[in-house]
Structure formats: C-alpha cells, structure tokens
PDB file of C-alpha atoms and ligand atoms in Angstrom:
ATOM      1  CA  UNK A  27      39.292 -59.523  10.063  1.00  0.00           C
ATOM      2  CA  UNK A  28      40.600 -61.349  13.126  1.00  0.00           C
ATOM      3  CA  UNK A  29      43.624 -62.351  11.002  1.00  0.00           C
ATOM      4  CA  UNK A  30      44.864 -58.895  12.010  1.00  0.00           C
ATOM      5  CA  UNK A  31      45.065 -59.966  15.670  1.00  0.00           C
ATOM      6  CA  UNK A  32      48.562 -60.803  16.861  1.00  0.00           C
ATOM      7  CA  UNK A  33      49.486 -63.299  19.576  1.00  0.00           C
ATOM      8  CA  UNK A  34      53.223 -62.737  19.964  1.00  0.00           C
ATOM      9  CA  UNK A  35      55.647 -65.632  20.209  1.00  0.00           C
ATOM     10  CA  UNK A  36      57.938 -66.002  23.210  1.00  0.00           C
ATOM     11  CA  UNK A  37      61.569 -65.434  22.318  1.00  0.00           C
ATOM     12  CA  UNK A  38      64.851 -65.568  24.258  1.00  0.00           C
ATOM     13  CA  UNK A  39      67.272 -63.046  22.771  1.00  0.00           C
ATOM     14  CA  UNK A  40      67.070 -59.383  21.700  1.00  0.00           C
ATOM     15  CA  UNK A  41      68.067 -60.486  18.184  1.00  0.00           C
ATOM     16  CA  UNK A  42      65.103 -62.876  18.070  1.00  0.00           C
ATOM     17  CA  UNK A  43      62.851 -60.102  19.370  1.00  0.00           C
ATOM     18  CA  UNK A  44      64.038 -57.730  16.642  1.00  0.00           C
ATOM     19  CA  UNK A  45      63.382 -60.333  13.934  1.00  0.00           C
ATOM     20  CA  UNK A  46      59.901 -61.129  15.311  1.00  0.00           C
ATOM     21  CA  UNK A  47      58.988 -57.434  15.604  1.00  0.00           C
ATOM     22  CA  UNK A  48      60.071 -56.909  12.012  1.00  0.00           C
ATOM     23  CA  UNK A  49      58.117 -59.926  10.737  1.00  0.00           C
ATOM     24  CA  UNK A  50      54.962 -59.858  12.845  1.00  0.00           C
ATOM     25  CA  UNK A  51      55.100 -56.617  14.826  1.00  0.00           C
ATOM     26  CA  UNK A  52      55.660 -58.061  18.309  1.00  0.00           C
ATOM     27  CA  UNK A  53      57.382 -60.628  20.542  1.00  0.00           C
ATOM     28  CA  UNK A  54      57.396 -61.546  24.240  1.00  0.00           C
ATOM     29  CA  UNK A  55      60.696 -61.642  26.139  1.00  0.00           C
ATOM     30  CA  UNK A  56      61.017 -63.678  29.337  1.00  0.00           C
ATOM     31  CA  UNK A  57      63.068 -63.766  32.519  1.00  0.00           C
ATOM     32  CA  UNK A  58      63.280 -59.986  33.049  1.00  0.00           C
ATOM     33  CA  UNK A  59      62.739 -59.586  36.771  1.00  0.00           C
ATOM     34  CA  UNK A  60      63.982 -56.033  37.343  1.00  0.00           C
ATOM     35  CA  UNK A  61      63.289 -52.815  35.474  1.00  0.00           C
ATOM     36  CA  UNK A  62      67.029 -52.519  34.791  1.00  0.00           C
ATOM     37  CA  UNK A  63      66.970 -55.929  33.065  1.00  0.00           C
ATOM     38  CA  UNK A  64      63.924 -54.866  31.049  1.00  0.00           C
ATOM     39  CA  UNK A  65      65.535 -51.601  29.946  1.00  0.00           C
ATOM     40  CA  UNK A  66      68.809 -53.350  29.054  1.00  0.00           C
ATOM     41  CA  UNK A  67      66.951 -55.920  26.931  1.00  0.00           C
ATOM     42  CA  UNK A  68      64.953 -53.176  25.190  1.00  0.00           C
ATOM     43  CA  UNK A  69      68.160 -51.246  24.460  1.00  0.00           C
ATOM     44  CA  UNK A  70      69.625 -54.318  22.758  1.00  0.00           C
ATOM     45  CA  UNK A  71      66.465 -54.795  20.706  1.00  0.00           C
ATOM     46  CA  UNK A  72      66.832 -51.252  19.362  1.00  0.00           C
ATOM     47  CA  UNK A  73      70.560 -51.790  18.866  1.00  0.00           C
ATOM     48  CA  UNK A  74      72.583 -49.276  16.871  1.00  0.00           C
ATOM     49  CA  UNK A  75      69.415 -47.496  15.741  1.00  0.00           C
ATOM     50  CA  UNK A  76      68.506 -46.442  19.295  1.00  0.00           C
ATOM     51  CA  UNK A  77      68.154 -42.697  19.903  1.00  0.00           C
ATOM     52  CA  UNK A  78      66.045 -42.493  23.042  1.00  0.00           C
ATOM     53  CA  UNK A  79      64.720 -45.085  25.492  1.00  0.00           C
ATOM     54  CA  UNK A  80      63.139 -44.774  28.906  1.00  0.00           C
ATOM     55  CA  UNK A  81      60.331 -45.641  31.259  1.00  0.00           C
ATOM     56  CA  UNK A  82      57.189 -43.774  30.303  1.00  0.00           C
ATOM     57  CA  UNK A  83      54.692 -44.705  32.958  1.00  0.00           C
ATOM     58  CA  UNK A  84      53.582 -47.129  35.595  1.00  0.00           C
ATOM     59  CA  UNK A  85      50.254 -48.771  34.765  1.00  0.00           C
ATOM     60  CA  UNK A  86      48.884 -49.526  38.212  1.00  0.00           C
ATOM     61  CA  UNK A  87      45.588 -48.815  39.921  1.00  0.00           C
ATOM     62  CA  UNK A  88      47.222 -46.211  42.175  1.00  0.00           C
ATOM     63  CA  UNK A  89      48.859 -44.279  39.354  1.00  0.00           C
ATOM     64  CA  UNK A  90      45.800 -44.535  37.144  1.00  0.00           C
ATOM     65  CA  UNK A  91      43.533 -42.944  39.727  1.00  0.00           C
ATOM     66  CA  UNK A  92      45.880 -40.009  40.180  1.00  0.00           C
ATOM     67  CA  UNK A  93      46.341 -39.299  36.460  1.00  0.00           C
ATOM     68  CA  UNK A  94      42.728 -40.035  35.464  1.00  0.00           C
ATOM     69  CA  UNK A  95      41.499 -37.398  37.926  1.00  0.00           C
ATOM     70  CA  UNK A  96      43.606 -34.695  36.215  1.00  0.00           C
ATOM     71  CA  UNK A  97      42.400 -35.770  32.761  1.00  0.00           C
ATOM     72  CA  UNK A  98      38.751 -35.915  33.915  1.00  0.00           C
ATOM     73  CA  UNK A  99      39.038 -32.255  34.977  1.00  0.00           C
ATOM     74  CA  UNK A 100      40.150 -31.175  31.479  1.00  0.00           C
ATOM     75  CA  UNK A 101      37.342 -29.515  29.471  1.00  0.00           C
ATOM     76  CA  UNK A 102      35.396 -30.762  26.464  1.00  0.00           C
ATOM     77  CA  UNK A 103      36.935 -29.242  23.308  1.00  0.00           C
ATOM     78  CA  UNK A 104      35.145 -27.081  20.745  1.00  0.00           C
ATOM     79  CA  UNK A 105      34.224 -30.171  18.728  1.00  0.00           C
ATOM     80  CA  UNK A 106      32.672 -31.943  21.694  1.00  0.00           C
ATOM     81  CA  UNK A 107      35.621 -34.283  22.275  1.00  0.00           C
ATOM     82  CA  UNK A 108      36.468 -35.176  25.877  1.00  0.00           C
ATOM     83  CA  UNK A 109      39.605 -36.940  27.078  1.00  0.00           C
ATOM     84  CA  UNK A 110      39.297 -39.941  29.375  1.00  0.00           C
ATOM     85  CA  UNK A 111      41.806 -42.527  30.590  1.00  0.00           C
ATOM     86  CA  UNK A 112      38.959 -45.013  31.061  1.00  0.00           C
ATOM     87  CA  UNK A 113      38.614 -47.283  34.061  1.00  0.00           C
ATOM     88  CA  UNK A 114      40.910 -50.196  34.981  1.00  0.00           C
ATOM     89  CA  UNK A 115      37.860 -52.465  35.249  1.00  0.00           C
ATOM     90  CA  UNK A 116      36.955 -51.892  31.587  1.00  0.00           C
ATOM     91  CA  UNK A 117      38.594 -53.261  28.441  1.00  0.00           C
ATOM     92  CA  UNK A 118      40.928 -50.601  27.137  1.00  0.00           C
ATOM     93  CA  UNK A 119      40.424 -48.988  23.767  1.00  0.00           C
ATOM     94  CA  UNK A 120      42.979 -50.120  21.179  1.00  0.00           C
ATOM     95  CA  UNK A 121      45.666 -47.524  20.529  1.00  0.00           C
ATOM     96  CA  UNK A 122      49.236 -46.777  19.546  1.00  0.00           C
ATOM     97  CA  UNK A 123      51.087 -45.405  22.574  1.00  0.00           C
ATOM     98  CA  UNK A 124      51.931 -41.711  22.515  1.00  0.00           C
ATOM     99  CA  UNK A 125      49.229 -40.987  19.946  1.00  0.00           C
ATOM    100  CA  UNK A 126      48.726 -37.521  21.402  1.00  0.00           C
ATOM    101  CA  UNK A 127      52.220 -36.599  20.242  1.00  0.00           C
ATOM    102  CA  UNK A 128      51.737 -37.246  16.531  1.00  0.00           C
ATOM    103  CA  UNK A 129      55.093 -37.457  14.756  1.00  0.00           C
ATOM    104  CA  UNK A 130      56.857 -37.589  18.158  1.00  0.00           C
ATOM    105  CA  UNK A 131      55.206 -40.867  19.216  1.00  0.00           C
ATOM    106  CA  UNK A 132      57.724 -43.646  19.955  1.00  0.00           C
ATOM    107  CA  UNK A 133      58.265 -46.170  17.169  1.00  0.00           C
ATOM    108  CA  UNK A 134      58.852 -48.964  19.726  1.00  0.00           C
ATOM    109  CA  UNK A 135      56.900 -49.873  22.854  1.00  0.00           C
ATOM    110  CA  UNK A 136      57.899 -52.325  25.588  1.00  0.00           C
ATOM    111  CA  UNK A 137      55.334 -53.398  28.177  1.00  0.00           C
ATOM    112  CA  UNK A 138      57.185 -54.927  31.118  1.00  0.00           C
ATOM    113  CA  UNK A 139      55.053 -56.942  33.504  1.00  0.00           C
ATOM    114  CA  UNK A 140      56.385 -56.831  37.041  1.00  0.00           C
ATOM    115  CA  UNK A 141      53.283 -58.424  38.483  1.00  0.00           C
ATOM    116  CA  UNK A 142      50.168 -59.489  36.535  1.00  0.00           C
ATOM    117  CA  UNK A 143      46.652 -59.150  37.870  1.00  0.00           C
ATOM    118  CA  UNK A 144      45.404 -62.192  39.752  1.00  0.00           C
ATOM    119  CA  UNK A 145      42.805 -62.497  37.001  1.00  0.00           C
ATOM    120  CA  UNK A 146      41.915 -60.299  34.014  1.00  0.00           C
ATOM    121  CA  UNK A 147      44.189 -57.656  32.502  1.00  0.00           C
ATOM    122  CA  UNK A 148      45.072 -59.898  29.526  1.00  0.00           C
ATOM    123  CA  UNK A 149      46.610 -58.137  26.531  1.00  0.00           C
ATOM    124  CA  UNK A 150      45.590 -57.831  22.903  1.00  0.00           C
ATOM    125  CA  UNK A 151      47.493 -56.668  19.834  1.00  0.00           C
ATOM    126  CA  UNK A 152      46.056 -55.664  16.460  1.00  0.00           C
ATOM    127  CA  UNK A 153      48.203 -55.250  13.345  1.00  0.00           C
ATOM    128  CA  UNK A 154      46.493 -52.102  12.051  1.00  0.00           C
ATOM    129  CA  UNK A 155      48.540 -52.051   8.860  1.00  0.00           C
ATOM    130  CA  UNK A 156      47.510 -55.643   8.039  1.00  0.00           C
ATOM    131  CA  UNK A 157      43.935 -54.718   8.905  1.00  0.00           C
ATOM    132  CA  UNK A 158      43.909 -52.075   6.171  1.00  0.00           C
ATOM    133  CA  UNK A 159      45.400 -54.617   3.729  1.00  0.00           C
ATOM    134  CA  UNK A 160      42.492 -56.953   4.553  1.00  0.00           C
ATOM    135  CA  UNK A 161      40.009 -54.099   4.092  1.00  0.00           C
ATOM    136  CA  UNK A 162      41.555 -53.301   0.699  1.00  0.00           C
ATOM    137  CA  UNK A 163      41.201 -56.900  -0.472  1.00  0.00           C
ATOM    138  CA  UNK A 164      37.421 -56.942   0.117  1.00  0.00           C
ATOM    139  CA  UNK A 165      35.322 -54.981  -2.421  1.00  0.00           C
ATOM    140  CA  UNK A 166      32.833 -54.144   0.363  1.00  0.00           C
ATOM    141  CA  UNK A 167      35.496 -52.328   2.398  1.00  0.00           C
ATOM    142  CA  UNK A 168      38.086 -51.234  -0.184  1.00  0.00           C
ATOM    143  CA  UNK A 169      36.786 -47.646   0.069  1.00  0.00           C
ATOM    144  CA  UNK A 170      37.626 -47.578   3.775  1.00  0.00           C
ATOM    145  CA  UNK A 171      41.176 -48.787   3.083  1.00  0.00           C
ATOM    146  CA  UNK A 172      41.526 -46.106   0.421  1.00  0.00           C
ATOM    147  CA  UNK A 173      40.351 -43.475   2.904  1.00  0.00           C
ATOM    148  CA  UNK A 174      42.830 -44.708   5.522  1.00  0.00           C
ATOM    149  CA  UNK A 175      45.683 -44.467   3.025  1.00  0.00           C
ATOM    150  CA  UNK A 176      44.941 -41.171   1.333  1.00  0.00           C
ATOM    151  CA  UNK A 177      42.893 -38.720   3.398  1.00  0.00           C
ATOM    152  CA  UNK A 178      44.577 -36.434   5.918  1.00  0.00           C
ATOM    153  CA  UNK A 179      42.891 -36.449   9.310  1.00  0.00           C
ATOM    154  CA  UNK A 180      43.443 -34.837  12.702  1.00  0.00           C
ATOM    155  CA  UNK A 181      45.330 -37.192  15.059  1.00  0.00           C
ATOM    156  CA  UNK A 182      45.238 -34.811  18.026  1.00  0.00           C
ATOM    157  CA  UNK A 183      43.702 -35.340  21.428  1.00  0.00           C
ATOM    158  CA  UNK A 184      41.020 -32.901  22.624  1.00  0.00           C
ATOM    159  CA  UNK A 185      42.612 -29.515  23.569  1.00  0.00           C
ATOM    160  CA  UNK A 186      46.134 -30.568  22.537  1.00  0.00           C
ATOM    161  CA  UNK A 187      46.434 -29.627  18.874  1.00  0.00           C
ATOM    162  CA  UNK A 188      49.130 -31.065  16.617  1.00  0.00           C
ATOM    163  CA  UNK A 189      50.811 -28.982  13.936  1.00  0.00           C
ATOM    164  CA  UNK A 190      50.379 -31.508  11.117  1.00  0.00           C
ATOM    165  CA  UNK A 191      47.683 -33.705   9.617  1.00  0.00           C
ATOM    166  CA  UNK A 192      48.272 -37.112   8.063  1.00  0.00           C
ATOM    167  CA  UNK A 193      46.395 -40.154   6.791  1.00  0.00           C
ATOM    168  CA  UNK A 194      45.691 -43.068   9.154  1.00  0.00           C
ATOM    169  CA  UNK A 195      48.124 -45.262   7.215  1.00  0.00           C
ATOM    170  CA  UNK A 196      51.373 -44.033   5.738  1.00  0.00           C
ATOM    171  CA  UNK A 197      54.894 -45.084   4.906  1.00  0.00           C
ATOM    172  CA  UNK A 198      57.248 -42.808   6.852  1.00  0.00           C
ATOM    173  CA  UNK A 199      60.546 -41.517   5.386  1.00  0.00           C
ATOM    174  CA  UNK A 200      62.559 -44.385   6.960  1.00  0.00           C
ATOM    175  CA  UNK A 201      60.379 -46.887   5.069  1.00  0.00           C
ATOM    176  CA  UNK A 202      58.492 -48.146   8.136  1.00  0.00           C
ATOM    177  CA  UNK A 203      54.710 -48.428   7.852  1.00  0.00           C
ATOM    178  CA  UNK A 204      52.564 -46.563  10.340  1.00  0.00           C
ATOM    179  CA  UNK A 205      48.878 -47.309  10.943  1.00  0.00           C
ATOM    180  CA  UNK A 206      47.086 -45.457  13.693  1.00  0.00           C
ATOM    181  CA  UNK A 207      43.976 -45.590  15.807  1.00  0.00           C
ATOM    182  CA  UNK A 208      42.773 -43.880  18.970  1.00  0.00           C
ATOM    183  CA  UNK A 209      39.300 -42.842  20.114  1.00  0.00           C
ATOM    184  CA  UNK A 210      39.609 -39.107  19.292  1.00  0.00           C
ATOM    185  CA  UNK A 211      40.478 -39.275  15.570  1.00  0.00           C
ATOM    186  CA  UNK A 212      38.600 -36.482  13.786  1.00  0.00           C
ATOM    187  CA  UNK A 213      38.293 -34.859  10.362  1.00  0.00           C
ATOM    188  CA  UNK A 214      40.698 -31.969   9.781  1.00  0.00           C
ATOM    189  CA  UNK A 215      39.124 -28.879  11.458  1.00  0.00           C
ATOM    190  CA  UNK A 216      36.860 -27.042   9.027  1.00  0.00           C
ATOM    191  CA  UNK A 217      36.647 -30.066   6.711  1.00  0.00           C
ATOM    192  CA  UNK A 218      33.867 -29.750   4.141  1.00  0.00           C
ATOM    193  CA  UNK A 219      33.857 -33.494   3.535  1.00  0.00           C
ATOM    194  CA  UNK A 220      31.047 -34.994   5.645  1.00  0.00           C
ATOM    195  CA  UNK A 221      32.045 -38.452   4.403  1.00  0.00           C
ATOM    196  CA  UNK A 222      35.263 -38.228   6.444  1.00  0.00           C
ATOM    197  CA  UNK A 223      33.377 -38.497   9.740  1.00  0.00           C
ATOM    198  CA  UNK A 224      31.502 -41.561   8.417  1.00  0.00           C
ATOM    199  CA  UNK A 225      34.766 -43.204   7.350  1.00  0.00           C
ATOM    200  CA  UNK A 226      36.314 -42.534  10.756  1.00  0.00           C
ATOM    201  CA  UNK A 227      33.266 -44.107  12.405  1.00  0.00           C
ATOM    202  CA  UNK A 228      33.743 -47.208  10.201  1.00  0.00           C
ATOM    203  CA  UNK A 229      37.457 -47.387  11.088  1.00  0.00           C
ATOM    204  CA  UNK A 230      36.481 -47.105  14.745  1.00  0.00           C
ATOM    205  CA  UNK A 231      33.911 -49.924  14.426  1.00  0.00           C
ATOM    206  CA  UNK A 232      36.380 -52.121  12.515  1.00  0.00           C
ATOM    207  CA  UNK A 233      39.110 -51.780  15.151  1.00  0.00           C
ATOM    208  CA  UNK A 234      36.593 -52.380  17.940  1.00  0.00           C
ATOM    209  CA  UNK A 235      35.323 -55.510  16.181  1.00  0.00           C
ATOM    210  CA  UNK A 236      38.822 -56.971  15.853  1.00  0.00           C
ATOM    211  CA  UNK A 237      39.614 -56.099  19.464  1.00  0.00           C
ATOM    212  CA  UNK A 238      36.493 -57.858  20.711  1.00  0.00           C
ATOM    213  CA  UNK A 239      36.606 -60.954  18.482  1.00  0.00           C
ATOM    214  CA  UNK A 240      40.346 -61.632  18.358  1.00  0.00           C
ATOM    215  CA  UNK A 241      42.448 -63.625  20.821  1.00  0.00           C
ATOM    216  CA  UNK A 242      44.000 -62.178  23.964  1.00  0.00           C
ATOM    217  CA  UNK A 243      47.095 -63.376  25.786  1.00  0.00           C
ATOM    218  CA  UNK A 244      48.586 -63.090  29.230  1.00  0.00           C
ATOM    219  CA  UNK A 245      51.966 -61.637  30.169  1.00  0.00           C
ATOM    220  CA  UNK A 246      53.385 -63.200  33.328  1.00  0.00           C
ATOM    221  CA  UNK A 247      55.741 -61.661  35.893  1.00  0.00           C
ATOM    222  CA  UNK A 248      59.126 -61.008  34.278  1.00  0.00           C
ATOM    223  CA  UNK A 249      57.758 -60.972  30.741  1.00  0.00           C
ATOM    224  CA  UNK A 250      57.955 -57.999  28.402  1.00  0.00           C
ATOM    225  CA  UNK A 251      55.778 -57.468  25.322  1.00  0.00           C
ATOM    226  CA  UNK A 252      57.982 -55.855  22.638  1.00  0.00           C
ATOM    227  CA  UNK A 253      55.916 -53.954  20.048  1.00  0.00           C
ATOM    228  CA  UNK A 254      56.286 -52.093  16.752  1.00  0.00           C
ATOM    229  CA  UNK A 255      54.247 -49.122  17.997  1.00  0.00           C
ATOM    230  CA  UNK A 256      53.906 -47.682  14.488  1.00  0.00           C
ATOM    231  CA  UNK A 257      52.194 -50.748  13.072  1.00  0.00           C
ATOM    232  CA  UNK A 258      50.388 -52.421  15.975  1.00  0.00           C
ATOM    233  CA  UNK A 259      47.631 -51.301  18.308  1.00  0.00           C
ATOM    234  CA  UNK A 260      47.579 -52.634  21.841  1.00  0.00           C
ATOM    235  CA  UNK A 261      45.459 -52.641  24.968  1.00  0.00           C
ATOM    236  CA  UNK A 262      44.372 -54.849  27.835  1.00  0.00           C
ATOM    237  CA  UNK A 263      41.250 -56.345  29.284  1.00  0.00           C
ATOM    238  CA  UNK A 264      39.728 -54.936  32.467  1.00  0.00           C
ATOM    239  CA  UNK A 265      41.194 -55.879  35.838  1.00  0.00           C
ATOM    240  CA  UNK A 266      40.460 -55.163  39.489  1.00  0.00           C
ATOM    241  CA  UNK A 267      43.591 -56.433  41.264  1.00  0.00           C
ATOM    242  CA  UNK A 268      45.270 -53.382  42.909  1.00  0.00           C
ATOM    243  CA  UNK A 269      48.593 -55.264  43.014  1.00  0.00           C
ATOM    244  CA  UNK A 270      48.972 -55.396  39.202  1.00  0.00           C
ATOM    245  CA  UNK A 271      52.127 -53.591  38.085  1.00  0.00           C
ATOM    246  CA  UNK A 272      53.092 -53.020  34.481  1.00  0.00           C
ATOM    247  CA  UNK A 273      55.571 -50.486  33.156  1.00  0.00           C
ATOM    248  CA  UNK A 274      55.551 -48.995  29.726  1.00  0.00           C
ATOM    249  CA  UNK A 275      58.917 -48.211  28.158  1.00  0.00           C
ATOM    250  CA  UNK A 276      59.071 -46.050  25.044  1.00  0.00           C
ATOM    251  CA  UNK A 277      61.840 -46.307  22.466  1.00  0.00           C
ATOM    252  CA  UNK A 278      62.757 -44.139  19.496  1.00  0.00           C
ATOM    253  CA  UNK A 279      65.121 -45.256  16.764  1.00  0.00           C
ATOM    254  CA  UNK A 280      66.492 -43.667  13.630  1.00  0.00           C
ATOM    255  CA  UNK A 281      63.318 -45.001  11.944  1.00  0.00           C
ATOM    256  CA  UNK A 282      61.099 -42.574  13.900  1.00  0.00           C
ATOM    257  CA  UNK A 283      59.594 -39.562  12.155  1.00  0.00           C
ATOM    258  CA  UNK A 284      60.595 -37.273  15.048  1.00  0.00           C
ATOM    259  CA  UNK A 285      62.261 -37.753  18.431  1.00  0.00           C
ATOM    260  CA  UNK A 286      61.466 -35.547  21.454  1.00  0.00           C
ATOM    261  CA  UNK A 287      64.284 -34.039  23.489  1.00  0.00           C
ATOM    262  CA  UNK A 288      62.544 -34.674  26.798  1.00  0.00           C
ATOM    263  CA  UNK A 289      60.256 -37.172  28.473  1.00  0.00           C
ATOM    264  CA  UNK A 290      56.675 -36.813  27.270  1.00  0.00           C
ATOM    265  CA  UNK A 291      53.756 -36.140  29.593  1.00  0.00           C
ATOM    266  CA  UNK A 292      50.632 -38.093  28.644  1.00  0.00           C
ATOM    267  CA  UNK A 293      48.526 -36.267  31.231  1.00  0.00           C
ATOM    268  CA  UNK A 294      49.236 -32.863  29.640  1.00  0.00           C
ATOM    269  CA  UNK A 295      50.386 -33.798  26.109  1.00  0.00           C
ATOM    270  CA  UNK A 296      51.516 -30.330  25.135  1.00  0.00           C
ATOM    271  CA  UNK A 297      53.705 -30.465  22.032  1.00  0.00           C
ATOM    272  CA  UNK A 298      55.377 -27.114  22.631  1.00  0.00           C
ATOM    273  CA  UNK A 299      59.076 -27.480  23.343  1.00  0.00           C
ATOM    274  CA  UNK A 300      59.478 -31.047  22.132  1.00  0.00           C
ATOM    275  CA  UNK A 301      62.028 -30.082  19.524  1.00  0.00           C
ATOM    276  CA  UNK A 302      64.311 -28.269  21.978  1.00  0.00           C
TER     277      UNK A 302
HETATM  278 FE1  FE2 B 402      49.164 -48.011  25.832  1.00  0.00          FE
END
C-alpha cells in the first residue's frame, strides 16, 4: 500500500508544477522567499482556470495554540464526535485541507515554508485515489474500495453539518477525481447499515498504515509544496521548534465543485453564507 505515498519532485517553473500535479498529484517549487512570490507562483500554476486564491492560515506554534483553544472548547456532538486540532508535537492525521467545507474545499493547496523546524515537522503525502485503486486490485480489500466508491457518507466535522452526502471517492463534474479522508468521517445520520461504520474504520486504518509506513520528506525555507487537494492527503510529523513558519494557501479553479465567495474559517467552519 505504500505505493500510494508520494514524494514530490522539485520543479522550477509553474508549468512544470502543473504537469507534475496532473501526473502525480504534487510538486515542490523552490526559491520562493516571500509570501508575494509564493502567491504569484501559485497563481501561475492555476493559470487561466484560477477563480480564487489566497492565504488560508499560518501554521506556527503561536497560531496553533490560539486556534486549538477555541476548538477544544467546542462541545462533543450528538454522535460522540469531538473536534481537535491535535498537538504540534504529534504526527498530524492525514487529511485533505478544507474538509469541513465539503464541496467548497479548495481543489489546490500550496504549503509555503518560510522557515522549517530545526528538526521534525517533515511532510507526507498520500495519493488517496491511487490507494483505492490498490485496494480494488486485491481480492482481500476490493469490498473496501467498492464501499469508498459507491456509498454516501457524512463528510462533516462535529457540530458543523454539511448539506450533502457523498462517497469517499468520486469523479466530480469537471472530470477531476476526488478521494477524501479526515478523522471525523461518519455514516449518514440515521443510517441503518451497521457495516458502514466498519468500512469507515477500515478506511481509517488503511490511511493510518500508509501514513506511518510511507516515506516523508522535508520542505526547506523558500520551498512550496503544490498539491492536488482533491486527490492527495497531506500532513506533517510532530515538531517542537517554536520558530517554524509555514503558510497554507488555498486555490480554487474552474475544476472545483463549488467556490466560496469569502475566506473560509477553519476554527468555526460554518457553511452558511458561503454561496453569497
Ligand atoms: Fe492541512
């Protein structure tokens, strides 16, 4: 299953980045030493298909502590799910960015490294679409791939309901593939299919296994990891260096299922008003 892990190649131009993202889901750009440079490069990667692009958040110890405290104070939902941003010292759960926003999640993600941690904080990428292809090819796991492709589930975060349900893997109207994972995936509320919860637990274990057995890589200062956020999951290893600074930039193109009219708030991911 570790064939689903992705170590992105280093590229020089936005055109090379676009080709690598299309072929393998990710690429690493170099020599971007200001946020303006990073945003300009990302804009060129999206090209004529760009609809919306902007900084989403600063991943630093300082910012994490502030936002995590708000999330920690949010209640457990009626199904026993509790939101958590985790701790910087722990390996992050694999996820697509913006998962709380369902159809409004960005189809592209750019992780710009202003300053890496002295040690730790390495990145990992998992091609979740390829992972389901690998599951389908093995008779022992083909049922899990079938579940991922055909059964609607609830992609919401605790207390922030989404208006639609969808399978884990789908081909969206633009033709792009989307394959999703985050730690709160749940059966559709009121589901009378107990097997769904078991399948979700297996998907969870499979993603965790790939995360923990696949390779990781390091982004240096001035590097930007460019990601197909529909197809790949990402995350980073634990770190303790308070000087680490990484910025996440979200991009929506004409390929996206839906595009919000305002910046999204991951601390309070309320979907009301996103359509303007
Ligand atoms: Fe993320």
